[in-house]
Amino acid sequence: MTTTERPERSVPKPVFTDAEAGAREFPDSGASARRYNYFKPAKRKQTHYEDVTVEVQPDPRHYLSQGWIYGFADGSRGYPLNWTKLKAWGVDKPEPERGVGSGGLPKDFEWPAHGWHEFRDPNEEWEMTFYRYNANVVRQVNQNVENARQGKAFEQWTNNWVRFVERNVGAWMHIEHILGLYVFAACNRSGPTNMHNTAMAVNSMHKIRFAQDLALYNLTLSEEIDGFDGAAHIEAWNSDAEWQGARALCEALTAVDDDWGESVFATNVVFEPLIGELFRSNLVMQSAAPNGDFVTPTVVGAGEFDFAQRDLRWTIACFAPLTEDREFADHNKQLMQGWLAKWVPQALDAARKMQPLWSQPDAKPPRFEDSLDKAKNRFAGICTDLGLNTPEELKQ
């Protein structure tokens, strides 16, 4: 047999014309370049926090060429910049006039952006980080309390300390609940950018979580300690003279007249160092161990960490640049100094009304005057960080 070779088949060969999908290489085609680039990051490279917060909230002064797509019944639109008396550069420039269809933007148009967009939360908080952080805090607090239950640690408390915790540590949950829900949650949609509103929302959740921590702790103590009155904190909050100054000030913070800046400033810059840290750090956490209690400081300390290491950080990052603003530094300084003059005397008066609390435990904490001086020094340092003068009222 002989084999006849088949002749080579004539098959059309593919010819690439660069018209097929995916053939063209663009500058942003690479995986490493697939990040949002419509904003200027705070550092050389944008962070995940910036990707999910910056420019998420629309602003007709920042790329929203069609103007606000919604408004309120009184005619205001979007997020009015006059929801605080504070100002950042560029806010007085008029919004661009737009025509039909094209947006009416002239050639070489520059957006009348404003300095509020420069704010970045140093904690870089957004939804995932918030849940992760609070889950870790709750897990740790629960482990500490459960360990104390297993070890019968609550049996070591002195009788006066039991009474102190049921009335006064319990009363503090009211403050955390009020500030979390009626100051920060109420303000969190009033900020001029999504960065501000996210930070305020996280601050709100820190306080609401801490209030819940104290409420659950109160229930645990009611089960573990014979004679522990889980409802005593209600009477203390409503009637005890030591709490009425702090209560009046706390409720006044919820009634600030339509200014999210003053609400946040008065709470985190004035109330927290002069009342919050005075009570939490300089009384409860100083008194617990000598009275046989190693558990309460871990619960209260979680809330103290929220403020000292996280909430105060974003507050300073928010307000400090305003005292150095390239257009409105003097305006903002005068405004904030006025807020200090308004709120500091109220805070000091409320603090002095709390003085009898220092005498209630068997093992006494440091003297009230020493504790107040420590709180005053802390507050003075915050004023310095903000570029503000320490108010004369601090000498009271």
CSV table of C-alpha atoms in Angstrom, one decimal:
chain,number,residue,atom,x,y,z
A,1,MET,CA,0.0,0.0,0.0
A,2,THR,CA,1.0,3.5,-0.7
A,3,THR,CA,-0.1,6.5,1.3
A,4,THR,CA,-1.0,9.6,-0.6
A,5,GLU,CA,-0.2,12.8,1.3
A,6,ARG,CA,-3.1,15.2,1.7
A,7,PRO,CA,-2.3,18.7,0.5
A,8,GLU,CA,-2.2,21.5,3.1
A,9,ARG,CA,-5.6,23.0,3.7
A,10,SER,CA,-6.2,26.6,3.0
A,11,VAL,CA,-7.7,28.0,6.3
A,12,PRO,CA,-8.2,31.7,6.8
A,13,LYS,CA,-5.7,32.9,9.5
A,14,PRO,CA,-6.9,35.3,12.3
A,15,VAL,CA,-6.0,38.9,11.7
A,16,PHE,CA,-6.1,41.2,14.8
A,17,THR,CA,-7.3,44.7,14.1
A,18,ASP,CA,-7.3,46.0,17.7
A,19,ALA,CA,-11.0,46.5,17.4
A,20,GLU,CA,-11.9,43.5,19.6
A,21,ALA,CA,-13.0,44.0,23.2
A,22,GLY,CA,-10.1,44.3,25.7
A,23,ALA,CA,-7.5,45.0,23.0
A,24,ARG,CA,-6.9,48.6,24.0
A,25,GLU,CA,-4.7,49.4,27.0
A,26,PHE,CA,-5.8,52.4,29.0
A,27,PRO,CA,-3.9,54.1,31.8
A,28,ASP,CA,-6.4,52.8,34.4
A,29,SER,CA,-6.8,49.3,33.0
A,30,GLY,CA,-4.4,47.7,35.3
A,31,ALA,CA,-5.7,46.1,38.6
A,32,SER,CA,-3.3,48.3,40.6
A,33,ALA,CA,-4.8,51.4,39.1
A,34,ARG,CA,-8.5,50.6,39.7
A,35,ARG,CA,-9.1,53.1,42.4
A,36,TYR,CA,-11.3,56.2,42.5
A,37,ASN,CA,-9.3,59.2,41.4
A,38,TYR,CA,-11.9,62.0,41.4
A,39,PHE,CA,-10.6,63.4,44.8
A,40,LYS,CA,-7.2,64.4,46.2
A,41,PRO,CA,-6.1,62.0,48.9
A,42,ALA,CA,-4.7,63.3,52.2
A,43,LYS,CA,-1.5,61.4,51.5
A,44,ARG,CA,0.3,60.2,48.5
A,45,LYS,CA,-2.0,57.2,48.0
A,46,GLN,CA,-5.7,57.1,48.8
A,47,THR,CA,-6.9,54.8,51.5
A,48,HIS,CA,-9.8,52.4,51.6
A,49,TYR,CA,-11.5,54.8,54.0
A,50,GLU,CA,-11.3,57.6,51.5
A,51,ASP,CA,-12.6,55.4,48.7
A,52,VAL,CA,-15.8,54.7,50.6
A,53,THR,CA,-16.4,58.1,52.3
A,54,VAL,CA,-14.9,60.9,50.2
A,55,GLU,CA,-17.5,62.5,47.8
A,56,VAL,CA,-20.1,59.9,48.6
A,57,GLN,CA,-22.4,62.7,49.8
A,58,PRO,CA,-23.3,64.9,46.7
A,59,ASP,CA,-22.4,68.6,46.7
A,60,PRO,CA,-23.2,71.0,43.8
A,61,ARG,CA,-20.0,72.8,44.6
A,62,HIS,CA,-18.1,69.6,44.0
A,63,TYR,CA,-18.8,68.0,40.7
A,64,LEU,CA,-22.7,67.8,41.0
A,65,SER,CA,-23.2,69.7,37.8
A,66,GLN,CA,-27.0,69.3,37.6
A,67,GLY,CA,-27.5,70.9,41.1
A,68,TRP,CA,-29.3,69.4,44.0
A,69,ILE,CA,-31.7,66.7,42.9
A,70,TYR,CA,-33.8,67.0,46.1
A,71,GLY,CA,-34.7,69.7,48.7
A,72,PHE,CA,-36.7,70.5,51.8
A,73,ALA,CA,-40.1,72.0,52.2
A,74,ASP,CA,-38.7,75.4,53.3
A,75,GLY,CA,-36.8,75.7,50.0
A,76,SER,CA,-33.3,74.7,51.3
A,77,ARG,CA,-31.6,72.0,49.3
A,78,GLY,CA,-29.3,69.2,50.2
A,79,TYR,CA,-26.9,69.8,53.1
A,80,PRO,CA,-27.0,73.6,53.7
A,81,LEU,CA,-23.6,75.0,54.8
A,82,ASN,CA,-25.4,77.3,57.2
A,83,TRP,CA,-26.3,74.4,59.5
A,84,THR,CA,-23.4,75.6,61.5
A,85,LYS,CA,-22.0,79.1,62.1
A,86,LEU,CA,-18.5,77.8,61.5
A,87,LYS,CA,-17.1,78.4,58.0
A,88,ALA,CA,-14.4,76.8,55.8
A,89,TRP,CA,-12.7,78.5,52.9
A,90,GLY,CA,-14.9,78.9,49.8
A,91,VAL,CA,-18.3,78.6,51.4
A,92,ASP,CA,-19.2,82.2,50.5
A,93,LYS,CA,-18.6,81.7,46.8
A,94,PRO,CA,-21.9,81.4,44.9
A,95,GLU,CA,-23.0,78.2,43.4
A,96,PRO,CA,-22.6,78.1,39.6
A,97,GLU,CA,-25.5,79.2,37.4
A,98,ARG,CA,-26.6,76.3,35.2
A,99,GLY,CA,-28.5,76.2,31.9
A,100,VAL,CA,-30.7,73.5,30.5
A,101,GLY,CA,-29.1,70.2,29.6
A,102,SER,CA,-25.5,71.2,29.6
A,103,GLY,CA,-25.3,72.4,33.2
A,104,GLY,CA,-24.4,75.8,32.0
A,105,LEU,CA,-20.7,75.5,32.9
A,106,PRO,CA,-18.6,78.0,31.1
A,107,LYS,CA,-15.2,77.2,29.6
A,108,ASP,CA,-12.3,77.0,32.1
A,109,PHE,CA,-14.9,76.8,34.9
A,110,GLU,CA,-13.5,76.1,38.4
A,111,TRP,CA,-15.7,74.4,40.9
A,112,PRO,CA,-16.4,76.6,44.0
A,113,ALA,CA,-15.3,73.9,46.3
A,114,HIS,CA,-14.8,74.5,50.0
A,115,GLY,CA,-12.5,73.6,52.8
A,116,TRP,CA,-14.9,71.3,54.6
A,117,HIS,CA,-13.9,68.6,52.0
A,118,GLU,CA,-10.4,68.5,53.4
A,119,PHE,CA,-11.4,66.8,56.6
A,120,ARG,CA,-10.3,63.2,57.1
A,121,ASP,CA,-11.1,61.1,60.2
A,122,PRO,CA,-7.7,60.1,61.6
A,123,ASN,CA,-9.4,56.9,62.9
A,124,GLU,CA,-10.5,56.1,59.3
A,125,GLU,CA,-13.8,54.8,60.4
A,126,TRP,CA,-16.4,53.4,58.1
A,127,GLU,CA,-19.0,50.7,58.3
A,128,MET,CA,-16.7,47.6,58.4
A,129,THR,CA,-14.2,49.1,60.8
A,130,PHE,CA,-17.1,50.2,63.1
A,131,TYR,CA,-18.6,46.8,63.4
A,132,ARG,CA,-15.2,45.1,63.8
A,133,TYR,CA,-14.1,47.5,66.6
A,134,ASN,CA,-17.3,47.3,68.6
A,135,ALA,CA,-17.6,43.6,68.2
A,136,ASN,CA,-14.1,43.3,69.7
A,137,VAL,CA,-15.0,45.6,72.6
A,138,VAL,CA,-18.3,43.8,73.4
A,139,ARG,CA,-16.5,40.4,73.3
A,140,GLN,CA,-13.8,41.6,75.7
A,141,VAL,CA,-16.2,43.2,78.1
A,142,ASN,CA,-18.4,40.0,78.1
A,143,GLN,CA,-15.4,37.8,78.8
A,144,ASN,CA,-14.3,40.0,81.7
A,145,VAL,CA,-17.7,40.0,83.3
A,146,GLU,CA,-18.2,36.3,82.8
A,147,ASN,CA,-14.8,35.6,84.3
A,148,ALA,CA,-15.8,37.6,87.4
A,149,ARG,CA,-19.0,35.6,87.7
A,150,GLN,CA,-17.2,32.3,87.5
A,151,GLY,CA,-14.7,33.5,90.1
A,152,LYS,CA,-17.3,34.9,92.5
A,153,ALA,CA,-15.5,38.2,92.3
A,154,PHE,CA,-18.5,40.3,93.2
A,155,GLU,CA,-18.5,38.9,96.7
A,156,GLN,CA,-15.4,40.9,97.4
A,157,TRP,CA,-17.2,44.3,97.0
A,158,THR,CA,-17.7,46.5,100.1
A,159,ASN,CA,-21.3,47.4,100.9
A,160,ASN,CA,-20.8,51.1,100.2
A,161,TRP,CA,-19.3,50.3,96.9
A,162,VAL,CA,-22.3,48.2,95.9
A,163,ARG,CA,-24.5,51.2,96.7
A,164,PHE,CA,-22.2,53.5,94.8
A,165,VAL,CA,-22.2,51.4,91.7
A,166,GLU,CA,-26.0,50.8,91.6
A,167,ARG,CA,-26.8,54.5,91.9
A,168,ASN,CA,-23.9,56.3,90.2
A,169,VAL,CA,-22.3,54.0,87.7
A,170,GLY,CA,-25.9,53.1,86.7
A,171,ALA,CA,-26.8,56.8,86.4
A,172,TRP,CA,-24.0,57.4,83.9
A,173,MET,CA,-25.8,55.2,81.3
A,174,HIS,CA,-28.4,57.9,81.0
A,175,ILE,CA,-25.7,60.4,79.9
A,176,GLU,CA,-24.2,58.1,77.4
A,177,HIS,CA,-27.7,57.2,76.0
A,178,ILE,CA,-28.8,60.9,75.7
A,179,LEU,CA,-25.5,62.1,74.1
A,180,GLY,CA,-25.3,59.2,71.7
A,181,LEU,CA,-28.9,59.4,70.5
A,182,TYR,CA,-29.9,63.1,70.9
A,183,VAL,CA,-26.6,64.8,70.1
A,184,PHE,CA,-24.4,62.7,67.8
A,185,ALA,CA,-27.2,60.7,66.0
A,186,ALA,CA,-29.2,63.8,65.7
A,187,CYS,CA,-26.3,65.7,64.1
A,188,ASN,CA,-24.9,63.0,61.9
A,189,ARG,CA,-26.8,64.1,58.8
A,190,SER,CA,-26.2,67.8,59.3
A,191,GLY,CA,-22.5,67.8,58.4
A,192,PRO,CA,-21.3,69.3,55.1
A,193,THR,CA,-19.5,66.2,53.9
A,194,ASN,CA,-19.9,62.4,54.3
A,195,MET,CA,-16.6,62.3,56.2
A,196,HIS,CA,-18.1,64.5,58.9
A,197,ASN,CA,-21.4,62.6,59.0
A,198,THR,CA,-19.7,59.2,59.2
A,199,ALA,CA,-17.5,60.3,62.1
A,200,MET,CA,-20.5,61.6,64.0
A,201,ALA,CA,-22.5,58.4,63.4
A,202,VAL,CA,-19.6,56.3,64.7
A,203,ASN,CA,-19.3,58.6,67.8
A,204,SER,CA,-23.0,58.1,68.3
A,205,MET,CA,-22.7,54.3,68.2
A,206,HIS,CA,-19.8,54.3,70.6
A,207,LYS,CA,-22.0,56.0,73.2
A,208,ILE,CA,-25.1,53.9,72.5
A,209,ARG,CA,-23.0,50.8,72.8
A,210,PHE,CA,-21.4,52.0,76.1
A,211,ALA,CA,-24.9,52.8,77.5
A,212,GLN,CA,-25.9,49.2,76.6
A,213,ASP,CA,-22.8,47.8,78.2
A,214,LEU,CA,-23.7,49.6,81.4
A,215,ALA,CA,-27.3,48.4,81.2
A,216,LEU,CA,-26.3,44.8,80.7
A,217,TYR,CA,-23.7,45.1,83.5
A,218,ASN,CA,-26.4,46.4,85.8
A,219,LEU,CA,-28.6,43.4,85.0
A,220,THR,CA,-25.7,41.1,85.8
A,221,LEU,CA,-25.0,42.7,89.1
A,222,SER,CA,-28.7,42.4,90.0
A,223,GLU,CA,-28.4,38.7,89.5
A,224,GLU,CA,-25.0,38.2,91.2
A,225,ILE,CA,-25.2,40.5,94.3
A,226,ASP,CA,-27.8,40.0,96.9
A,227,GLY,CA,-29.7,43.2,97.6
A,228,PHE,CA,-28.3,45.0,94.5
A,229,ASP,CA,-31.0,47.4,93.4
A,230,GLY,CA,-31.0,47.5,89.6
A,231,ALA,CA,-33.5,50.4,89.5
A,232,ALA,CA,-31.7,52.7,91.9
A,233,HIS,CA,-30.0,54.6,89.1
A,234,ILE,CA,-33.3,55.9,88.0
A,235,GLU,CA,-33.9,57.6,91.3
A,236,ALA,CA,-30.3,58.9,91.4
A,237,TRP,CA,-30.7,60.4,88.0
A,238,ASN,CA,-34.0,62.0,88.7
A,239,SER,CA,-33.5,63.1,92.3
A,240,ASP,CA,-29.9,63.0,93.7
A,241,ALA,CA,-28.5,66.5,94.0
A,242,GLU,CA,-25.1,65.3,92.9
A,243,TRP,CA,-26.4,64.5,89.4
A,244,GLN,CA,-28.7,67.4,88.7
A,245,GLY,CA,-26.0,69.7,87.4
A,246,ALA,CA,-24.7,67.1,85.0
A,247,ARG,CA,-28.2,66.2,84.0
A,248,ALA,CA,-29.1,69.8,83.3
A,249,LEU,CA,-26.0,70.3,81.2
A,250,CYS,CA,-26.4,67.0,79.3
A,251,GLU,CA,-30.0,67.9,78.4
A,252,ALA,CA,-28.9,71.4,77.4
A,253,LEU,CA,-26.6,69.9,74.9
A,254,THR,CA,-29.5,68.3,73.1
A,255,ALA,CA,-31.2,71.7,72.8
A,256,VAL,CA,-28.5,73.6,70.9
A,257,ASP,CA,-30.2,75.8,68.3
A,258,ASP,CA,-29.6,74.2,64.9
A,259,ASP,CA,-25.8,74.2,64.9
A,260,TRP,CA,-24.2,70.8,64.6
A,261,GLY,CA,-20.8,72.4,65.2
A,262,GLU,CA,-21.7,73.8,68.6
A,263,SER,CA,-23.4,70.6,69.6
A,264,VAL,CA,-20.3,68.4,68.9
A,265,PHE,CA,-17.8,71.1,70.1
A,266,ALA,CA,-19.6,71.6,73.5
A,267,THR,CA,-20.0,67.8,74.0
A,268,ASN,CA,-16.5,66.5,73.0
A,269,VAL,CA,-14.4,69.5,73.9
A,270,VAL,CA,-16.1,70.8,77.1
A,271,PHE,CA,-18.4,68.2,78.6
A,272,GLU,CA,-16.4,65.1,78.1
A,273,PRO,CA,-13.1,66.2,79.7
A,274,LEU,CA,-14.6,68.3,82.5
A,275,ILE,CA,-17.5,65.9,83.4
A,276,GLY,CA,-17.0,62.6,81.6
A,277,GLU,CA,-13.3,61.9,82.3
A,278,LEU,CA,-13.7,63.5,85.7
A,279,PHE,CA,-16.3,60.9,86.7
A,280,ARG,CA,-15.1,57.9,84.7
A,281,SER,CA,-11.3,58.1,85.1
A,282,ASN,CA,-10.8,60.2,88.2
A,283,LEU,CA,-13.5,58.7,90.4
A,284,VAL,CA,-14.8,55.3,89.2
A,285,MET,CA,-11.6,53.8,87.9
A,286,GLN,CA,-9.6,55.2,90.8
A,287,SER,CA,-12.0,53.9,93.5
A,288,ALA,CA,-12.9,50.5,92.2
A,289,ALA,CA,-9.8,48.3,93.1
A,290,PRO,CA,-9.4,49.5,96.7
A,291,ASN,CA,-13.1,48.6,97.2
A,292,GLY,CA,-12.6,45.0,96.0
A,293,ASP,CA,-13.8,45.6,92.4
A,294,PHE,CA,-11.6,44.8,89.4
A,295,VAL,CA,-14.5,44.4,87.0
A,296,THR,CA,-16.2,47.8,86.8
A,297,PRO,CA,-13.0,49.5,85.5
A,298,THR,CA,-12.9,47.1,82.5
A,299,VAL,CA,-16.5,48.1,81.6
A,300,VAL,CA,-16.0,51.8,82.2
A,301,GLY,CA,-12.6,51.8,80.7
A,302,ALA,CA,-14.0,50.6,77.3
A,303,GLY,CA,-16.1,53.7,77.1
A,304,GLU,CA,-13.2,55.8,78.3
A,305,PHE,CA,-11.1,54.5,75.5
A,306,ASP,CA,-13.8,55.3,73.0
A,307,PHE,CA,-13.5,59.0,73.8
A,308,ALA,CA,-9.9,59.4,74.7
A,309,GLN,CA,-8.4,57.5,71.8
A,310,ARG,CA,-11.0,57.8,69.1
A,311,ASP,CA,-13.8,60.3,69.5
A,312,LEU,CA,-11.5,63.1,70.7
A,313,ARG,CA,-9.1,62.4,67.8
A,314,TRP,CA,-11.6,63.1,65.1
A,315,THR,CA,-13.0,66.1,67.0
A,316,ILE,CA,-9.6,67.8,67.0
A,317,ALA,CA,-9.0,66.9,63.4
A,318,CYS,CA,-12.3,68.5,62.5
A,319,PHE,CA,-12.1,71.7,64.5
A,320,ALA,CA,-8.4,72.5,64.7
A,321,PRO,CA,-8.0,73.3,60.9
A,322,LEU,CA,-10.9,75.8,61.2
A,323,THR,CA,-8.9,78.0,63.6
A,324,GLU,CA,-6.2,78.2,60.9
A,325,ASP,CA,-8.5,78.5,57.9
A,326,ARG,CA,-7.2,80.6,55.1
A,327,GLU,CA,-10.4,82.7,54.9
A,328,PHE,CA,-12.3,82.4,58.2
A,329,ALA,CA,-9.7,81.7,60.9
A,330,ASP,CA,-10.6,84.8,63.0
A,331,HIS,CA,-14.3,84.2,62.6
A,332,ASN,CA,-14.0,80.6,63.7
A,333,LYS,CA,-11.7,81.4,66.7
A,334,GLN,CA,-14.1,84.1,68.0
A,335,LEU,CA,-17.0,81.7,67.6
A,336,MET,CA,-15.4,78.8,69.4
A,337,GLN,CA,-14.1,81.1,72.2
A,338,GLY,CA,-17.7,82.2,72.6
A,339,TRP,CA,-18.8,78.6,72.9
A,340,LEU,CA,-16.1,78.0,75.6
A,341,ALA,CA,-17.3,81.0,77.5
A,342,LYS,CA,-20.9,79.7,77.3
A,343,TRP,CA,-20.4,76.1,78.2
A,344,VAL,CA,-17.3,75.9,80.5
A,345,PRO,CA,-19.0,77.7,83.5
A,346,GLN,CA,-21.9,75.3,83.2
A,347,ALA,CA,-19.6,72.3,83.1
A,348,LEU,CA,-17.6,73.5,86.1
A,349,ASP,CA,-20.7,74.1,88.1
A,350,ALA,CA,-22.0,70.6,87.3
A,351,ALA,CA,-18.6,69.1,88.2
A,352,ARG,CA,-18.6,70.8,91.7
A,353,LYS,CA,-22.1,69.5,92.4
A,354,MET,CA,-20.7,66.0,91.9
A,355,GLN,CA,-18.1,66.5,94.7
A,356,PRO,CA,-20.1,64.5,97.4
A,357,LEU,CA,-19.7,61.4,95.2
A,358,TRP,CA,-16.0,61.3,96.2
A,359,SER,CA,-16.9,60.7,99.8
A,360,GLN,CA,-19.3,57.7,99.3
A,361,PRO,CA,-16.9,54.7,98.8
A,362,ASP,CA,-15.2,53.2,101.8
A,363,ALA,CA,-11.7,53.4,100.2
A,364,LYS,CA,-11.6,57.0,99.0
A,365,PRO,CA,-10.2,58.1,95.6
A,366,PRO,CA,-7.8,61.0,95.3
A,367,ARG,CA,-9.2,64.3,96.6
A,368,PHE,CA,-12.0,65.9,94.5
A,369,GLU,CA,-9.9,69.1,94.0
A,370,ASP,CA,-7.0,67.1,92.7
A,371,SER,CA,-9.3,65.2,90.4
A,372,LEU,CA,-10.8,68.4,89.1
A,373,ASP,CA,-7.4,70.0,88.6
A,374,LYS,CA,-6.4,67.0,86.5
A,375,ALA,CA,-9.5,67.4,84.4
A,376,LYS,CA,-8.9,71.1,84.0
A,377,ASN,CA,-5.3,70.4,82.8
A,378,ARG,CA,-6.6,67.9,80.3
A,379,PHE,CA,-9.1,70.4,79.0
A,380,ALA,CA,-6.5,73.1,78.7
A,381,GLY,CA,-4.4,70.8,76.6
A,382,ILE,CA,-7.3,70.2,74.3
A,383,CYS,CA,-7.8,73.9,73.9
A,384,THR,CA,-4.1,74.3,72.9
A,385,ASP,CA,-4.5,71.5,70.4
A,386,LEU,CA,-7.4,73.4,68.8
A,387,GLY,CA,-5.4,76.7,68.7
A,388,LEU,CA,-7.8,78.3,71.3
A,389,ASN,CA,-7.1,80.3,74.4
A,390,THR,CA,-7.8,78.7,77.7
A,391,PRO,CA,-11.0,80.4,79.0
A,392,GLU,CA,-10.8,82.6,82.1
A,393,GLU,CA,-13.7,80.6,83.5
A,394,LEU,CA,-11.3,77.7,84.1
A,395,LYS,CA,-9.9,79.5,87.1
A,396,GLN,CA,-13.2,79.1,88.9
